[in-house]
Coordinates of C-alpha atoms in Angstrom, one line a residue:
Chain C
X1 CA 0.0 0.0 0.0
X2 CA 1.8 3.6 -1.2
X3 CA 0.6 6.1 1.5
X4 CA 1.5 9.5 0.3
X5 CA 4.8 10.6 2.3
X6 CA 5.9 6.6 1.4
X7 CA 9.7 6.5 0.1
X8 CA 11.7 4.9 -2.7
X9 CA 14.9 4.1 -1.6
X10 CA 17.5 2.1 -3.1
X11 CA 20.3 0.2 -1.8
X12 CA 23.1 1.2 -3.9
X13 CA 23.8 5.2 -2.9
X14 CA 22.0 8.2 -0.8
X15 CA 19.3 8.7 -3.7
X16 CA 15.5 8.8 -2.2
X17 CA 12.1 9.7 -3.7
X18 CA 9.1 11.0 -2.0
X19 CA 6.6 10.4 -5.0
X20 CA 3.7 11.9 -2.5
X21 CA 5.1 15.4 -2.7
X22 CA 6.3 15.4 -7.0
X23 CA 4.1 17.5 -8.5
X24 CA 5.1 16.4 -12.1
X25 CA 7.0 19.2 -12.9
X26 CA 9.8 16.9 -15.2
X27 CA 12.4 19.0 -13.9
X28 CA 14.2 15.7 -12.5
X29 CA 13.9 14.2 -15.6
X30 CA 15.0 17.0 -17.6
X31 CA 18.2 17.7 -15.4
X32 CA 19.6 14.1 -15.1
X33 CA 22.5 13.2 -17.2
X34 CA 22.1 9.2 -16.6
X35 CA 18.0 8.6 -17.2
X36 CA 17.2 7.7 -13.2
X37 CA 13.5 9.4 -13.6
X38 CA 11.2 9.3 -16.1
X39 CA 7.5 10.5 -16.4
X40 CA 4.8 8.2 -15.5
X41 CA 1.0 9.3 -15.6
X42 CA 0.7 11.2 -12.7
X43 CA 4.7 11.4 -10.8
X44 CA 8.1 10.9 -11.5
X45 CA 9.3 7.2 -11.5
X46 CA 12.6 6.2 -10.4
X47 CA 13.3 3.9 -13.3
X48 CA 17.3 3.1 -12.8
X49 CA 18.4 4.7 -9.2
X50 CA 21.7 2.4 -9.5
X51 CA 22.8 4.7 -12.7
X52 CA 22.6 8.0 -10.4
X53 CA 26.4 9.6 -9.3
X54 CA 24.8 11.6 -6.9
X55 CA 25.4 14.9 -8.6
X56 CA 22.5 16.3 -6.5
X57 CA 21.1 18.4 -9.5
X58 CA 17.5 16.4 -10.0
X59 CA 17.4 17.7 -5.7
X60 CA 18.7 20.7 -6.4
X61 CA 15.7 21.7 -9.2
X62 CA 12.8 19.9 -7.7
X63 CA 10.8 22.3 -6.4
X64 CA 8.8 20.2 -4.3
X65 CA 11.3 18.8 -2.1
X66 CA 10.6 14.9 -3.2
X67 CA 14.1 14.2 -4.0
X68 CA 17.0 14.2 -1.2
X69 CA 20.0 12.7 -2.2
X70 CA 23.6 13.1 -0.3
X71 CA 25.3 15.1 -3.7
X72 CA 29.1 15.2 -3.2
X73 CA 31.6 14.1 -5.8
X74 CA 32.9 10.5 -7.0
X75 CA 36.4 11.5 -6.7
X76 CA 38.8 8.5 -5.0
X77 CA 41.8 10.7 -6.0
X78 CA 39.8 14.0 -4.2
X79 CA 38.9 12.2 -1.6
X80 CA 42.1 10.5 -0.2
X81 CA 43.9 13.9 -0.2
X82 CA 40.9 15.3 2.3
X83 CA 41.5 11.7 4.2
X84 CA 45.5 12.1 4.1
X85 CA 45.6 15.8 4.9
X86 CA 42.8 15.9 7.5
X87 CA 40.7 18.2 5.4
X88 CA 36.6 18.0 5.9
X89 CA 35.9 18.6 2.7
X90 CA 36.8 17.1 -0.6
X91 CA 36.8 19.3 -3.2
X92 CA 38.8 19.6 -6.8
X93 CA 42.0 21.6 -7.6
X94 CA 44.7 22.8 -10.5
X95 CA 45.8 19.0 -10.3
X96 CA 42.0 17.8 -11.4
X97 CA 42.0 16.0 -15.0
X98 CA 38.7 18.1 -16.0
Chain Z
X1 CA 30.0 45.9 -15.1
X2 CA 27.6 47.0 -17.7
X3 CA 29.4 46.5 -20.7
X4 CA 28.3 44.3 -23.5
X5 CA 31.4 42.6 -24.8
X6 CA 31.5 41.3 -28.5
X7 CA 32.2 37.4 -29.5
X8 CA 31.8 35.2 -32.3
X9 CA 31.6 31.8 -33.5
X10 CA 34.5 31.6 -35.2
X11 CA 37.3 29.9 -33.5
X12 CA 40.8 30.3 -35.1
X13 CA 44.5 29.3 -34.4
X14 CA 44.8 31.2 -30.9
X15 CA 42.0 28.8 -29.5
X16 CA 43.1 25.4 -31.1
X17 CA 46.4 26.9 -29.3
X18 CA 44.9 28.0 -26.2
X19 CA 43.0 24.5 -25.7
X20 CA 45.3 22.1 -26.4
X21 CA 47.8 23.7 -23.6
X22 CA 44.6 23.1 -21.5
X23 CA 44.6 19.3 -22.6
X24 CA 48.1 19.0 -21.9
X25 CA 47.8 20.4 -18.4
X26 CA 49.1 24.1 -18.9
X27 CA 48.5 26.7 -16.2
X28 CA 45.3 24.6 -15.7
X29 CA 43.6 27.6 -13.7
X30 CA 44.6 29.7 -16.4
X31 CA 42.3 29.5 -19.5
X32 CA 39.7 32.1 -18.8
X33 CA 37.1 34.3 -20.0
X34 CA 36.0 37.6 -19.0
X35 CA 32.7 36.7 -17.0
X36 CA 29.8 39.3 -18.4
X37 CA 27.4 39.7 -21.1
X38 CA 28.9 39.0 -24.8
X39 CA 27.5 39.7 -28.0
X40 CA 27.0 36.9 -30.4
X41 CA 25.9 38.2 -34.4
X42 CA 23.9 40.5 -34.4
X43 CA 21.0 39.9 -31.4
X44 CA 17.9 42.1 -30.6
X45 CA 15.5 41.9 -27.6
X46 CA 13.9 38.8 -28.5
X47 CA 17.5 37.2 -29.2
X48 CA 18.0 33.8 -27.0
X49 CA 20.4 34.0 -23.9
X50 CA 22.5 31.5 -23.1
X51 CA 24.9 31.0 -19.9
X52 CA 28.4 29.8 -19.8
X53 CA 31.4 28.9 -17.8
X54 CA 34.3 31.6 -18.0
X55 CA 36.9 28.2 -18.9
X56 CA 38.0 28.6 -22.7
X57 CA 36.8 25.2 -23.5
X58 CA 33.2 25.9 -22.3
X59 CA 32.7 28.9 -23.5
X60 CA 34.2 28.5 -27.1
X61 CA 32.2 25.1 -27.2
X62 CA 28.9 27.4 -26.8
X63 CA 29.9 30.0 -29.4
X64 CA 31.0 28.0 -31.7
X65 CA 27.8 25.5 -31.9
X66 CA 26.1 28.5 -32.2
X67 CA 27.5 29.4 -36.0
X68 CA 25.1 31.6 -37.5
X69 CA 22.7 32.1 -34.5
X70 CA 21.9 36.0 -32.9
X71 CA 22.0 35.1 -29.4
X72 CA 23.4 36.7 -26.3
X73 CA 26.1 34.8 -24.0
X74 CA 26.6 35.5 -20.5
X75 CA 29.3 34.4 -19.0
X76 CA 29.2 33.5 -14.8
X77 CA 32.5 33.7 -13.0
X78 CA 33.5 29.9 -12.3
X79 CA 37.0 30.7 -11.4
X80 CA 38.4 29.2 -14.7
X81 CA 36.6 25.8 -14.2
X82 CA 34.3 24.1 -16.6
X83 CA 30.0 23.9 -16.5
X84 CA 29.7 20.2 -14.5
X85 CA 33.0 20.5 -12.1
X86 CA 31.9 24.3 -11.3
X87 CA 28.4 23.6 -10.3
X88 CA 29.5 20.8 -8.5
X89 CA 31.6 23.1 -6.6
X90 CA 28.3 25.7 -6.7
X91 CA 30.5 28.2 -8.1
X92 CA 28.1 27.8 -11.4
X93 CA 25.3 28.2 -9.0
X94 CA 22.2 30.0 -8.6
X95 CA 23.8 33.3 -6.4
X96 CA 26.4 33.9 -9.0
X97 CA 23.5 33.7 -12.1
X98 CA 21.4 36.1 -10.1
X99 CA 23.9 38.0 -9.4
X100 CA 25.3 38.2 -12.4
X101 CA 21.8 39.2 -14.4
X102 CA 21.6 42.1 -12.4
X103 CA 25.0 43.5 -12.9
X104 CA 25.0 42.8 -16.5
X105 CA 21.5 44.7 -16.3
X106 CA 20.0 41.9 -18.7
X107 CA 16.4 42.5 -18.2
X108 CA 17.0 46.0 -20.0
X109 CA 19.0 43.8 -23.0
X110 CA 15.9 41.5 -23.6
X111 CA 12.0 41.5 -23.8
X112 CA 11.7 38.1 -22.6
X113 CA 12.3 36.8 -19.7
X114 CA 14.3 33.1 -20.3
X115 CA 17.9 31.9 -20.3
X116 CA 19.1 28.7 -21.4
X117 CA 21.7 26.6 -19.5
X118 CA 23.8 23.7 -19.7
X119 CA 21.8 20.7 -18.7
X120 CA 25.2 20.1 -16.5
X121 CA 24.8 23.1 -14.5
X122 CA 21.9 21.9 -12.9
X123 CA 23.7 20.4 -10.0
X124 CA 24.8 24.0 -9.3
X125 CA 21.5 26.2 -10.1
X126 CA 17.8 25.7 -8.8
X127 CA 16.0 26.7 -11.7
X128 CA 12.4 27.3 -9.5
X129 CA 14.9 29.9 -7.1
X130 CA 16.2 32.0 -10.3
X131 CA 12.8 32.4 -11.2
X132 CA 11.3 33.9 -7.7
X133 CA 14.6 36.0 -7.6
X134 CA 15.1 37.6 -11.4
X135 CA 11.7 36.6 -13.3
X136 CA 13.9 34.5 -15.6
X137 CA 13.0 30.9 -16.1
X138 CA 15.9 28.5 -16.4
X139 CA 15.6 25.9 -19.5
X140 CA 18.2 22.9 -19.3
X141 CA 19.2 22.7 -22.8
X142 CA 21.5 19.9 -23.8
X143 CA 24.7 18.0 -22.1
X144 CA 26.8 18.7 -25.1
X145 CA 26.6 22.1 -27.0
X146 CA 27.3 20.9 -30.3
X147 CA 24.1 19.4 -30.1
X148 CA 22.5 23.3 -29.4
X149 CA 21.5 24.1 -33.2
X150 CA 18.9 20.6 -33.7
X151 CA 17.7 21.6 -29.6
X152 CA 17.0 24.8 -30.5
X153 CA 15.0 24.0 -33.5
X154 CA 13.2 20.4 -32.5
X155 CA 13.7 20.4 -29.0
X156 CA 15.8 17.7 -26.4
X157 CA 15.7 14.1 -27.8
X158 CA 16.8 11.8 -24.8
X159 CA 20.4 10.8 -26.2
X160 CA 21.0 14.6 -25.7
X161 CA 20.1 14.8 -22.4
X162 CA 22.5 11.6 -21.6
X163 CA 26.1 12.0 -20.8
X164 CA 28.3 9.5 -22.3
X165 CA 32.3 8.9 -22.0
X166 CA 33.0 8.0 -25.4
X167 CA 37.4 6.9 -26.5
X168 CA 37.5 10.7 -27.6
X169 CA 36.6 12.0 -24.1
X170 CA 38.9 9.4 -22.1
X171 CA 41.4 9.7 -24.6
X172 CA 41.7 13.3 -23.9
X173 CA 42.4 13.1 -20.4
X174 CA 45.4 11.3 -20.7
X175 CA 48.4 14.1 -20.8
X176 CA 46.8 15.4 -17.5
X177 CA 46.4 12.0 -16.0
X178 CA 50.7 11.1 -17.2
X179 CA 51.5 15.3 -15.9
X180 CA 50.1 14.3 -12.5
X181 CA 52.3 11.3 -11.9
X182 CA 55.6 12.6 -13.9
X183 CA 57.2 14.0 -10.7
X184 CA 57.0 10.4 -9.1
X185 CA 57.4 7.8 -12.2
X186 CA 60.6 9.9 -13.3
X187 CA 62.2 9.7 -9.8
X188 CA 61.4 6.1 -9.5
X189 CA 62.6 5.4 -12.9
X190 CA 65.9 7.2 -12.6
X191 CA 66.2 5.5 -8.7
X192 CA 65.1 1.9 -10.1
X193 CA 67.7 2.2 -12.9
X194 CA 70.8 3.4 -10.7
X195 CA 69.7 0.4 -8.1
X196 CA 68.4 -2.5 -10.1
X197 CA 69.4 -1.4 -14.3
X198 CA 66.4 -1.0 -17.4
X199 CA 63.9 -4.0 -16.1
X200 CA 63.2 -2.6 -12.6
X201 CA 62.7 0.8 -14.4
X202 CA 60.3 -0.4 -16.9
X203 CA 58.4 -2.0 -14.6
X204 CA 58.0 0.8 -12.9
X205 CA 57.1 3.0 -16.2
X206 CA 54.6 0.1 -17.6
X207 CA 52.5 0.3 -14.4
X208 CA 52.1 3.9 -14.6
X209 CA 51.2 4.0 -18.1
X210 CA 49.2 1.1 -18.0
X211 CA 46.8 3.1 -14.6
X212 CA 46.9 6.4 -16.2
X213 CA 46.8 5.9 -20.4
X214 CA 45.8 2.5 -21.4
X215 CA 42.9 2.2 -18.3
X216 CA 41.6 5.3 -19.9
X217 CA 41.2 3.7 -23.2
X218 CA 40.3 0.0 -22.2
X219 CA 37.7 1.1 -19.4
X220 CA 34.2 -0.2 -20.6
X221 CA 36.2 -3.3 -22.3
X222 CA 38.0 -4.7 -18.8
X223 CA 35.4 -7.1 -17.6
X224 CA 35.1 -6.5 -14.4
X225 CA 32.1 -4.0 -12.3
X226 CA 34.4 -0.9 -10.7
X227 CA 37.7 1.0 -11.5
X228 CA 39.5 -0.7 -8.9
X229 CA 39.4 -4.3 -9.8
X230 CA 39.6 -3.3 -13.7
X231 CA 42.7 -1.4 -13.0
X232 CA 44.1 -4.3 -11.1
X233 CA 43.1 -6.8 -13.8
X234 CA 45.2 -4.6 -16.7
X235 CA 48.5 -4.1 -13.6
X236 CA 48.4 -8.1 -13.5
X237 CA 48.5 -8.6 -17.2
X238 CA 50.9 -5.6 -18.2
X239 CA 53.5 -7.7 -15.3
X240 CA 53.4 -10.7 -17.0
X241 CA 56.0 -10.4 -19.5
X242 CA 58.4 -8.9 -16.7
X243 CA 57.3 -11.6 -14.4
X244 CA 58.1 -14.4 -17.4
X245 CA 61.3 -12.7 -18.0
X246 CA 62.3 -12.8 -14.2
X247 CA 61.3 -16.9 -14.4
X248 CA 63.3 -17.5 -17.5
X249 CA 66.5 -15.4 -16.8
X250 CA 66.9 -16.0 -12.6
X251 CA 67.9 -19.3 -11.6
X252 CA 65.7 -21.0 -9.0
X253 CA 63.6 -19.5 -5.9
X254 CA 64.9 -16.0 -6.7
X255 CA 63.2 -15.7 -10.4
X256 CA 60.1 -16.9 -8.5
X257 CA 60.2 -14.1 -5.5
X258 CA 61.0 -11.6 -7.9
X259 CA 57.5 -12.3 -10.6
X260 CA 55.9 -12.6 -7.4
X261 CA 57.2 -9.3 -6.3
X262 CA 56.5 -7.4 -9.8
X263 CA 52.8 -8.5 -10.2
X264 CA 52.1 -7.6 -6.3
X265 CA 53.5 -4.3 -7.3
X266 CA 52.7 -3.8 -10.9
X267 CA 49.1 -4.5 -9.7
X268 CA 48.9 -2.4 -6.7
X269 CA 50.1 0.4 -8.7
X270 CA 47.9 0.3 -11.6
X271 CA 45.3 -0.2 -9.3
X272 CA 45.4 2.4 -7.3
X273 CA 45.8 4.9 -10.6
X274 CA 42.1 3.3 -11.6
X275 CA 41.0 4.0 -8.5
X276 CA 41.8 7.8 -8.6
X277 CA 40.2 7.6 -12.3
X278 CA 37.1 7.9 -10.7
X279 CA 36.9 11.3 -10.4
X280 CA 37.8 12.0 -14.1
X281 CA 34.5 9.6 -15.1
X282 CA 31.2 10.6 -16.0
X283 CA 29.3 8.2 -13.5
X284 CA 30.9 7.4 -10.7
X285 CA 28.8 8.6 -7.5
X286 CA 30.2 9.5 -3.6
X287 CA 29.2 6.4 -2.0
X288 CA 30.3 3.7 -5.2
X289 CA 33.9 5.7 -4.5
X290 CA 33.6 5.4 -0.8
X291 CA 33.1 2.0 -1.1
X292 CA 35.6 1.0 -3.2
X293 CA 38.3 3.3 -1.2
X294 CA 37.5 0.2 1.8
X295 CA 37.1 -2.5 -0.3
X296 CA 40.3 -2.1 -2.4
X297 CA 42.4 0.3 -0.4
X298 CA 43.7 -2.4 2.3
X299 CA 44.7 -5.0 0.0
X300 CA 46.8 -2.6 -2.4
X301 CA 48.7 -1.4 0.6
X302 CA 49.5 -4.9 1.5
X303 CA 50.1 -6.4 -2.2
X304 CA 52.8 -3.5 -2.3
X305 CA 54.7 -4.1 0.8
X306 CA 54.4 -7.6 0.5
X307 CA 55.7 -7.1 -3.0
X308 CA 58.3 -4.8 -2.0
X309 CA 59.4 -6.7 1.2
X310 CA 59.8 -9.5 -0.9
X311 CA 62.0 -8.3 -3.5
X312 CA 63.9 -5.9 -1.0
X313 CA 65.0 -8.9 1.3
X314 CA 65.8 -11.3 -1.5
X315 CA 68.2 -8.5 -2.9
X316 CA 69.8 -7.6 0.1
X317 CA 70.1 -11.0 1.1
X318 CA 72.0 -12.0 -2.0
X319 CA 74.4 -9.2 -1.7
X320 CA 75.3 -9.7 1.4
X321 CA 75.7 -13.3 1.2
X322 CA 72.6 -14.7 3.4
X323 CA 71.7 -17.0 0.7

């Protein structure tokens, strides 16, 4: 039974829908770059949460505040240097290959 | 701060220039555009806006999809970094579009009120929050902006609102991948061949190149599920003919210890250049990264020292007559 404020979570990352609060406005659908929503009749549908990288930009643009998702960056290289040099946060530099 | 600054789509000599030093690694933070409002042809007030990066490649992959097209640019201040990493960062984010509408005074440029972004910017701009702030309404246009001139006149298909990570694209990050490791191979190289002659030094050199240019190329093909293990997979098969050559040429347990020792370490290495591939990738999320940084890291520690403890002792040990 789907109550309204039910969730769609997924085992793989931080991704999670509330479909009771999308009001259809396809942003989420428009914005992601790997297909994880895609319209259904009267919500967004969470079609292939194991694709999403956590970019955060489907939370970011939903105006309804259905979608939470923990949005950082899938960085190993970023990420050990914040580990090695006690730093909190992990962010890019000069060094990045972007 | 008012200024309209004048562009076009025609890229020349001093570009090709300009980005290839950016592929190779050059003054990385260095490849910049003046952020503002730029001119494109010849645009009135009903002329589409479009917003960009201030990093050459971004910007100069906007114009120059736009060949032909009226159009307005305007240009946020990311600090020199491309659309995706800079709204990651939230430096391509919705306080420096706001702000940067009002101080380019575009509402007095333009009858209509909407701009059209980079579908990768979304990340860094909530579209609904532009709107309340500036009256402008935010439309994602495509991943790529060669793909700008069929949007603009059929609209998105779904391949353009995918991003992919084609040879070209993984191809192209190789010079900055081999500039970030240079320092280290080349000491290692130089070290290896004053302490051990050319084989220890090539192995050395074959398991940097194999993590940080042929995993770049060979990624979707190495069958296994994350960077990590598909890294590892390509160190173990680029030792093999160094671990053959140590079984053929050195008599008895020693040619054994040392193939041992060069696949530990030929696969920790490439390995652990995989693992920091991640970042470079297209897909890779937070918490796959996270996890394979436990899965993987313990074991490459230990395949190197083991490696390295192996061939160190066996080495010594011969030299100074243990064995």
């Amino acid at each position: 039974m789907m109550t309204t404020e039910q969730e769609s979570v997924n085992g793989l990352n931080t991704l999670r829908f509330l479909p009771g609060r999308c009001v259809r406005c396809g942003r989420c659908w428009e914005v992601c770059p790997h297909g994880v929503f895609a319209p259904s009749e009267r919500k967004a549908r969470m079609v292939a949460p194991q694709r999403c990288m956590e970019c955060g930009a489907c939370q970011r643009n939903c105006p309804a505040g259905a979608i939470s998702v923990d949005a950082g960056v899938g960085c190993a290289s970023a990420m050990i240097k914040a580990a090695l040099t006690g730093s909190k946060e992990t962010s890019c530099g000069p060094e990045c290959c972007r | 701060m008012n200024d309209l600054m004048t562009t076009t789509s025609v890229l020349g000599s001093r570009e090709r220039r300009d980005h290839l030093l950016a592929r190779l690694g050059h003054r990385r933070m260095e490849h910049r555009v003046a952020p503002g409002l730029y001119r494109l042809g010849g645009p009135d007030r009903s002329s589409p806006v479009f917003v960009s990066a201030n990093y050459t490649l971004s910007f100069d992959a906007l114009r120059s999809a736009l060949h032909g097209i009226d159009a307005y640019i305007l240009v946020l201040d990311t600090k020199g970094v491309n659309v995706w990493c800079a709204a990651g960062k939230g430096t391509f984010g919705t306080d420096e579009l706001v702000e940067r509408i009002e101080a380019t005074a575009l509402a007095e440029r333009v009858d209509h009120r909407r701009l059209i972004l980079p579908q990768l910017s979304a990340p860094g701009v909530a579209a609904h929050e532009v709107k309340a702030r500036t009256g402008f309404s935010v439309e994602y246009g495509p991943v790529r902006a060669a793909d700008l001139p069929e949007y603009l006149s059929t609209g998105a298909t779904e391949e353009m609102r995918r991003v992919t990570f084609p040879l070209r694209d993984r191809a192209a990050l190789i010079p900055v991948e081999l500039r970030n490791v240079a320092y280290e191979v080349i000491l290692a190289f130089v070290a290896l061949f004053i302490l051990g002659g050319i084989v220890p030094a090539s192995i050395a050199l074959t398991a940097v190149l194999a993590g940080a240019a042929l995993f770049p190329i060979l990624l979707p093909v190495l069958p296994t599920d994350d960077f990590t293990s598909k890294g590892m997979l390509l160190g173990a098969l680029a030792s093999m003919p160094f671990a053959l050559y140590y079984l053929m040429t050195e008599p008895g347990w020693h040619g054994v210890v040392y193939a041992a020792g060069t696949v530990l370490l030929m696969v920790a290495v490439t390995g652990y250049l995989a693992l920091n591939f991640t970042g470079c990738s297209t897909y890779a999320s937070r918490t796959g990264v996270k996890g394979e940084i436990f899965r993987y890291i313990p074991s490459l520690v230990a395949m190197a020292v083991v490696g390295l403890v192996m061939i160190a002792v066996t080495v010594a040990g011969t030299m100074l007559g243990w064995f």
